[in-house]
Amino acid sequence: MRFLSFCTSAAWAAPAAAAALAVGDRQSRLVGSTKHDNDYDLDPSATFSFAGITTFARLPQVQCLMESGPVDDILVLGFPFDTATSFRTGTRFGPNAVRQGSRAATLAGLYNYRQSINPYVQNISIVDCGDLPISPFDNGLAFAQMEDWYKRLLWREVKSAEKGIRSSKTGRVHPQIVAIGGDHSISLPILRALNTVYGKVSTIHIDAHIDTWSPKVFAGAKAGSKQAEFADGTPYYWAGMEGLLTTTNVHAGIRSSLDSEKDMDLDAEMGFTTIPAWEMLKRDGVWGVIDKIRAVVPHDKPVYVSLDVDSLDPAFVPGTAGPASGGWTPREIIQIIIDGLEGLNIVGVDVVEVLPSLDQAEITGIAAAEFTIELITRLVRNRIGQ
């Protein structure tokens, strides 16, 4: 019986194996097996959005601070600094989280469907300069480092001067730097550096918080600490006091609590018009907010744009240092970038306060990367007259 069973099994095994081989052969041809296709790609430059060294939007990485000669036209620059934060720490890891988020944001390619352009093929060179070396131990030193490094890049010659932003103060074209933070205190050394080239600038500050608080609001400053006077809630106070700003500045998205009603009086002294978050709920919605921004900020003077991801509701950005409920949506922020910044003389931007250790599924990093891509695209479109 065992012999008969073996024979019977053997009798069935041969045709079954042949059938399996036939099916496998047919399937291999269907999926393009290399056995039947000698034209497969071995291009070593081919890559996928999930592979390779992480740079922002898969841009070339250049050691900008170590090179001499003309720099590229638009520079992505990380500011891994968070020791001036007043609440959650960890935004020093923000630059790399935004770079990682840009993998998903450029999943299908680099053509910007929202703005109907590929910003990277417009004869305007864009690179990722990596991160600045910033001390995490001494804030006074860190602020000096940020200003000095930024200034060194800002004063370099650029590759496409005919399409750049020309300074009436220096008579030349300077690179546009897209800074990725880091906590919001990085805006102050950036504005100090920009002042050497452009003089006073107007600021579009998109945030849940005013960031013009008097240093006396912060506990360390009340105790007499000079270093504590420079924090993530004071950059625009100091920018106003140091004469870095015009009187045509905008806060957009404000909704956080205040120390007192006097905070807004001081804010007005710094030259800011405030658009609270609830303006978005009015009948004209995002278009009303855009109109208010454009009514305040001059179109022919230097403008700096600062985007704090906590301007969004925490539902969209759980990984941020200062969450505040009742914020905007990514769609509304993107529309402000596309239409609110159209035609403006933007001399620099920052995207700040991404805190990846509290993020879920990279949604904050992806949102920040999307905003950065839209900002870069808007810079390019403004340069070429779109």
Coordinates of C-alpha atoms in Angstrom, one line a residue:
M1 CA 0.0 0.0 0.0
R2 CA 2.8 2.3 0.8
F3 CA 4.5 1.5 -2.5
L4 CA 1.2 2.2 -4.4
S5 CA 0.7 5.4 -2.5
F6 CA 4.2 6.5 -3.5
C7 CA 3.7 5.6 -7.1
T8 CA 0.4 7.5 -7.2
S9 CA 2.0 10.6 -5.7
A10 CA 4.9 10.4 -8.1
A11 CA 2.5 10.0 -11.0
W12 CA 0.8 13.2 -10.0
A13 CA 3.9 15.1 -9.0
A14 CA 5.5 15.3 -12.5
P15 CA 2.6 17.0 -14.3
A16 CA 2.0 19.3 -11.3
A17 CA 5.6 20.4 -11.3
A18 CA 5.5 21.0 -15.0
A19 CA 2.3 23.1 -14.6
A20 CA 3.9 25.1 -11.8
L21 CA 6.9 25.8 -13.9
A22 CA 4.7 26.9 -16.8
V23 CA 2.8 29.3 -14.5
G24 CA 6.0 30.6 -13.0
D25 CA 7.5 31.1 -16.4
R26 CA 4.4 33.0 -17.6
Q27 CA 4.3 35.2 -14.4
S28 CA 8.0 36.0 -14.7
R29 CA 7.4 37.2 -18.3
L30 CA 4.5 39.3 -17.1
V31 CA 6.5 41.0 -14.4
G32 CA 9.5 41.6 -16.6
S33 CA 11.9 39.0 -15.3
T34 CA 15.5 39.8 -16.2
K35 CA 15.6 36.3 -17.7
H36 CA 13.6 37.6 -20.6
D37 CA 14.5 41.3 -20.5
N38 CA 18.0 42.4 -20.9
D39 CA 17.1 46.2 -21.0
Y40 CA 16.7 46.7 -17.2
D41 CA 18.0 49.8 -15.7
L42 CA 21.4 49.9 -13.9
D43 CA 21.6 53.7 -13.7
P44 CA 23.5 54.4 -10.4
S45 CA 21.9 57.8 -10.2
A46 CA 18.4 56.4 -10.0
T47 CA 16.8 56.8 -6.6
F48 CA 13.5 56.7 -4.8
S49 CA 11.9 59.1 -2.4
F50 CA 12.5 56.7 0.5
A51 CA 16.2 56.0 -0.3
G52 CA 19.5 57.8 -0.4
I53 CA 21.1 60.5 1.8
T54 CA 18.4 62.8 3.3
T55 CA 18.6 66.4 1.9
F56 CA 15.7 68.8 1.6
A57 CA 13.6 67.8 -1.4
R58 CA 16.5 65.7 -2.6
L59 CA 18.4 68.8 -3.5
P60 CA 22.2 68.7 -3.9
Q61 CA 24.0 69.2 -0.6
V62 CA 26.8 71.8 -0.7
Q63 CA 29.2 72.7 2.1
C64 CA 28.3 76.4 1.6
L65 CA 30.2 77.6 4.7
M66 CA 33.4 75.9 3.6
E67 CA 33.4 76.9 0.0
S68 CA 34.6 80.2 -1.6
G69 CA 33.3 81.9 -4.7
P70 CA 29.7 82.6 -5.8
V71 CA 27.0 80.7 -3.8
D72 CA 23.8 79.3 -5.2
D73 CA 20.7 81.6 -5.5
I74 CA 18.5 80.0 -2.8
L75 CA 20.0 78.3 0.1
V76 CA 18.2 75.9 2.5
L77 CA 20.0 76.2 5.9
G78 CA 19.3 74.3 9.1
F79 CA 19.4 76.1 12.5
P80 CA 19.5 73.2 15.1
F81 CA 19.0 75.4 18.1
D82 CA 16.4 75.2 20.9
T83 CA 18.0 76.4 24.2
A84 CA 16.1 79.6 24.1
T85 CA 12.7 77.9 24.2
S86 CA 10.2 78.8 26.9
F87 CA 8.2 75.5 26.8
R88 CA 9.0 72.2 25.1
T89 CA 12.6 71.5 24.1
G90 CA 13.7 69.3 21.1
T91 CA 13.3 71.6 18.1
R92 CA 17.1 71.4 17.5
F93 CA 16.1 68.2 15.7
G94 CA 13.6 70.1 13.6
P95 CA 15.8 70.7 10.5
N96 CA 16.4 67.0 9.9
A97 CA 12.7 66.2 10.6
V98 CA 11.7 68.7 7.9
R99 CA 14.2 67.2 5.5
Q100 CA 12.8 63.8 6.2
G101 CA 9.3 65.1 5.7
S102 CA 10.2 66.4 2.3
R103 CA 10.7 62.8 1.2
A104 CA 6.9 62.3 1.4
A105 CA 6.3 65.9 0.0
T106 CA 8.2 65.0 -3.1
L107 CA 7.0 61.5 -3.5
A108 CA 6.0 61.7 -7.1
G109 CA 8.5 64.3 -8.2
L110 CA 9.4 68.0 -7.9
Y111 CA 6.7 69.6 -10.1
N112 CA 4.6 71.8 -7.8
Y113 CA 1.0 71.1 -8.9
R114 CA -0.5 73.8 -6.6
Q115 CA 1.6 76.5 -8.3
S116 CA 1.9 74.9 -11.7
I117 CA 5.7 75.0 -11.9
N118 CA 8.8 73.0 -11.2
P119 CA 10.8 75.6 -9.2
Y120 CA 14.1 73.6 -9.6
V121 CA 14.4 73.9 -13.4
Q122 CA 14.1 77.7 -13.8
N123 CA 17.8 78.6 -14.0
I124 CA 17.7 79.5 -10.3
S125 CA 20.1 77.3 -8.4
I126 CA 18.8 75.9 -5.1
V127 CA 20.8 73.7 -2.7
D128 CA 20.8 72.4 0.8
C129 CA 23.6 73.9 2.8
G130 CA 23.2 71.5 5.7
D131 CA 23.1 72.8 9.3
L132 CA 24.9 75.7 11.0
P133 CA 27.3 74.7 13.8
I134 CA 25.6 76.3 16.8
S135 CA 26.6 76.0 20.5
P136 CA 24.0 74.2 22.6
F137 CA 25.8 75.4 25.8
D138 CA 26.0 79.2 25.6
N139 CA 23.1 81.2 24.1
G140 CA 25.1 84.3 23.9
L141 CA 27.7 82.5 21.8
A142 CA 25.0 80.8 19.8
F143 CA 23.3 84.0 18.8
A144 CA 26.7 85.4 17.7
Q145 CA 27.4 82.3 15.7
M146 CA 24.0 82.3 13.9
E147 CA 24.3 86.0 13.0
D148 CA 27.9 85.6 11.8
W149 CA 27.3 82.5 9.7
Y150 CA 24.2 83.9 8.1
K151 CA 25.9 87.2 7.4
R152 CA 28.9 85.4 5.7
L153 CA 26.5 83.6 3.3
L154 CA 24.4 86.6 2.7
W155 CA 27.3 88.8 1.6
R156 CA 28.6 86.2 -0.9
E157 CA 28.2 86.8 -4.7
V158 CA 25.4 84.8 -6.3
K159 CA 25.3 82.7 -9.5
S160 CA 22.1 84.3 -11.1
A161 CA 22.4 88.0 -10.3
E162 CA 20.0 89.0 -13.1
K163 CA 17.0 87.3 -11.4
G164 CA 17.9 88.0 -7.8
I165 CA 16.7 90.5 -5.1
R166 CA 18.8 93.6 -5.4
S167 CA 19.6 95.6 -2.3
S168 CA 19.2 99.4 -2.6
K169 CA 21.7 99.6 0.3
T170 CA 24.5 97.6 -1.3
G171 CA 23.6 97.9 -5.0
R172 CA 24.0 94.1 -5.5
V173 CA 22.1 90.9 -5.5
H174 CA 22.3 88.6 -2.5
P175 CA 21.2 85.0 -1.9
Q176 CA 17.9 84.2 -0.4
I177 CA 18.2 81.9 2.6
V178 CA 15.5 79.6 3.7
A179 CA 16.1 78.9 7.4
I180 CA 14.7 75.8 9.1
G181 CA 14.6 75.8 12.9
G182 CA 15.0 75.4 15.7
D183 CA 13.1 77.6 18.1
H184 CA 11.7 81.0 17.1
S185 CA 14.6 82.9 18.7
I186 CA 16.6 82.3 15.5
S187 CA 14.7 85.0 13.8
L188 CA 16.6 87.7 15.8
P189 CA 20.1 86.9 14.6
I190 CA 18.8 86.5 11.1
L191 CA 17.1 89.9 11.1
R192 CA 20.3 91.4 12.5
A193 CA 22.3 89.9 9.6
L194 CA 19.7 91.0 7.0
N195 CA 19.9 94.6 8.4
T196 CA 23.5 94.9 7.2
V197 CA 22.3 94.3 3.6
Y198 CA 18.8 95.7 3.4
G199 CA 18.4 98.0 6.4
K200 CA 14.9 97.8 8.0
V201 CA 12.6 95.1 6.7
S202 CA 8.9 94.5 7.0
T203 CA 8.0 91.2 8.6
I204 CA 5.1 88.7 8.0
H205 CA 5.0 86.7 11.1
I206 CA 2.7 83.7 11.1
D207 CA 2.4 82.3 14.6
A208 CA 0.0 81.5 17.5
H209 CA 2.1 83.8 19.7
I210 CA 3.1 87.5 19.3
D211 CA 6.8 87.0 20.2
T212 CA 7.1 90.7 21.1
W213 CA 6.9 90.1 24.8
S214 CA 9.0 92.2 27.1
P215 CA 11.9 90.2 28.5
K216 CA 10.5 91.0 31.9
V217 CA 7.8 88.5 31.2
F218 CA 10.3 85.7 31.3
A219 CA 11.3 84.4 34.8
G220 CA 15.0 84.3 34.1
A221 CA 15.0 87.9 32.9
K222 CA 13.0 89.0 36.0
A223 CA 15.8 87.5 38.1
G224 CA 18.4 89.6 36.3
S225 CA 19.7 87.2 33.7
K226 CA 20.8 89.0 30.6
Q227 CA 21.0 85.8 28.6
A228 CA 17.4 84.9 29.5
E229 CA 16.2 88.2 27.9
F230 CA 16.8 86.6 24.5
A231 CA 14.2 83.8 24.2
D232 CA 11.7 82.4 21.7
G233 CA 9.0 84.8 22.9
T234 CA 11.1 88.0 22.5
P235 CA 12.7 88.0 19.0
Y236 CA 10.4 90.7 17.6
Y237 CA 10.6 92.8 20.8
W238 CA 14.4 93.0 20.3
A239 CA 14.1 93.5 16.5
G240 CA 11.8 96.4 17.1
M241 CA 14.0 97.9 19.9
E242 CA 17.2 97.5 17.8
G243 CA 15.6 99.3 14.8
L244 CA 15.6 96.3 12.5
L245 CA 11.9 96.5 11.6
T246 CA 9.7 99.0 9.7
T247 CA 6.3 100.0 11.0
T248 CA 4.5 97.8 8.5
N249 CA 4.7 94.4 10.0
V250 CA 2.0 91.7 10.4
H251 CA 1.2 89.0 12.9
A252 CA -1.2 86.4 11.5
G253 CA -2.8 83.5 13.4
I254 CA -2.4 85.0 16.9
R255 CA -4.5 83.3 19.6
S256 CA -2.3 82.4 22.6
S257 CA -2.8 83.8 26.1
L258 CA -1.0 87.0 27.1
D259 CA 0.8 88.2 30.2
S260 CA -1.6 91.2 30.3
E261 CA -3.5 93.5 28.0
K262 CA -0.4 95.8 27.9
D263 CA 1.3 93.2 25.7
M264 CA -0.7 94.3 22.7
D265 CA 0.2 98.0 23.4
L266 CA 3.9 97.1 23.3
D267 CA 3.3 95.0 20.2
A268 CA 1.8 98.0 18.4
E269 CA 4.8 100.1 19.5
M270 CA 7.0 97.5 17.6
G271 CA 5.0 98.3 14.4
F272 CA 2.8 95.2 14.2
T273 CA -0.7 94.9 12.9
T274 CA -2.3 91.7 14.4
I275 CA -4.6 89.4 12.5
P276 CA -6.0 87.0 15.1
A277 CA -6.7 83.4 14.2
W278 CA -10.5 83.8 14.4
E279 CA -10.3 86.2 11.4
M280 CA -10.3 83.0 9.3
L281 CA -13.9 82.3 10.5
K282 CA -15.3 85.4 8.9
R283 CA -17.3 85.3 5.7
D284 CA -14.3 86.0 3.4
G285 CA -12.1 83.4 5.2
V286 CA -8.6 83.0 4.0
W287 CA -9.0 85.6 1.3
G288 CA -9.9 88.2 3.9
V289 CA -6.7 87.3 5.8
I290 CA -4.7 87.5 2.6
D291 CA -6.2 91.0 1.8
K292 CA -5.3 92.2 5.3
I293 CA -1.7 91.1 5.0
R294 CA -1.3 92.7 1.6
A295 CA -2.9 95.9 2.7
V296 CA -0.2 96.3 5.5
V297 CA 3.0 95.0 3.9
P298 CA 4.6 97.1 1.1
H299 CA 5.1 95.3 -2.2
D300 CA 8.3 97.1 -3.2
K301 CA 10.3 97.0 0.1
P302 CA 12.3 94.2 1.7
V303 CA 10.1 91.7 3.4
Y304 CA 11.0 88.8 5.8
V305 CA 8.6 85.9 6.3
S306 CA 8.6 83.8 9.5
L307 CA 6.4 80.8 9.7
D308 CA 5.9 79.0 13.1
V309 CA 4.2 75.7 12.6
D310 CA 2.2 76.3 15.9
S311 CA 0.1 78.7 13.8
L312 CA -1.7 75.5 12.9
D313 CA -4.1 73.7 15.2
P314 CA -2.3 71.0 17.2
A315 CA -4.5 68.4 15.3
F316 CA -2.3 69.1 12.3
V317 CA 1.0 69.6 14.1
P318 CA 1.3 67.6 17.3
G319 CA 5.1 67.9 17.2
T320 CA 5.6 71.5 18.1
A321 CA 7.1 73.4 21.0
G322 CA 4.2 75.7 21.8
P323 CA 0.8 74.2 20.8
A324 CA -2.3 76.3 21.0
S325 CA -5.8 75.1 20.1
G326 CA -8.0 76.9 17.6
G327 CA -5.4 77.3 14.9
W328 CA -5.4 77.2 11.2
T329 CA -5.3 74.3 8.7
P330 CA -2.4 73.4 6.4
R331 CA -4.6 74.3 3.4
E332 CA -5.1 77.9 4.7
I333 CA -1.4 78.4 5.4
I334 CA -0.5 77.1 1.9
Q335 CA -3.0 79.5 0.3
I336 CA -1.5 82.4 2.3
I337 CA 1.9 81.5 0.9
I338 CA 0.8 81.2 -2.7
D339 CA -1.4 84.3 -2.9
G340 CA -0.5 86.4 0.1
L341 CA 3.2 86.5 -0.8
E342 CA 2.7 87.0 -4.5
G343 CA 5.0 89.7 -5.9
L344 CA 6.6 90.7 -2.6
N345 CA 10.2 91.5 -2.3
I346 CA 11.1 88.6 0.0
V347 CA 14.6 88.7 1.3
G348 CA 14.5 85.7 3.5
V349 CA 12.2 83.2 5.3
D350 CA 12.2 80.8 8.2
V351 CA 10.1 77.8 9.2
V352 CA 10.4 77.0 12.9
E353 CA 9.3 75.1 16.0
V354 CA 9.1 71.5 14.6
L355 CA 9.6 69.1 17.5
P356 CA 9.9 65.6 16.1
S357 CA 10.1 63.7 19.4
L358 CA 6.4 64.6 20.0
D359 CA 5.3 64.1 16.4
Q360 CA 3.2 61.2 15.2
A361 CA 3.7 59.5 11.8
E362 CA 5.9 62.5 10.8
I363 CA 2.8 64.6 10.1
T364 CA 4.3 67.8 11.5
G365 CA 7.6 67.3 9.6
I366 CA 5.6 66.6 6.4
A367 CA 3.5 69.7 6.9
A368 CA 6.6 71.9 7.5
A369 CA 8.3 70.4 4.5
E370 CA 5.2 71.2 2.3
F371 CA 5.3 74.8 3.6
T372 CA 9.0 75.1 2.9
I373 CA 8.5 73.8 -0.7
E374 CA 5.6 76.3 -1.2
L375 CA 7.8 79.1 0.1
I376 CA 10.7 78.2 -2.2
T377 CA 8.3 77.9 -5.1
R378 CA 6.9 81.4 -4.3
L379 CA 10.5 82.8 -4.1
V380 CA 11.2 81.4 -7.6
R381 CA 8.0 82.6 -9.1
N382 CA 8.5 86.1 -7.7
R383 CA 12.0 86.2 -9.2
I384 CA 10.7 85.2 -12.6
G385 CA 7.7 87.5 -12.5
Q386 CA 4.9 84.9 -11.9

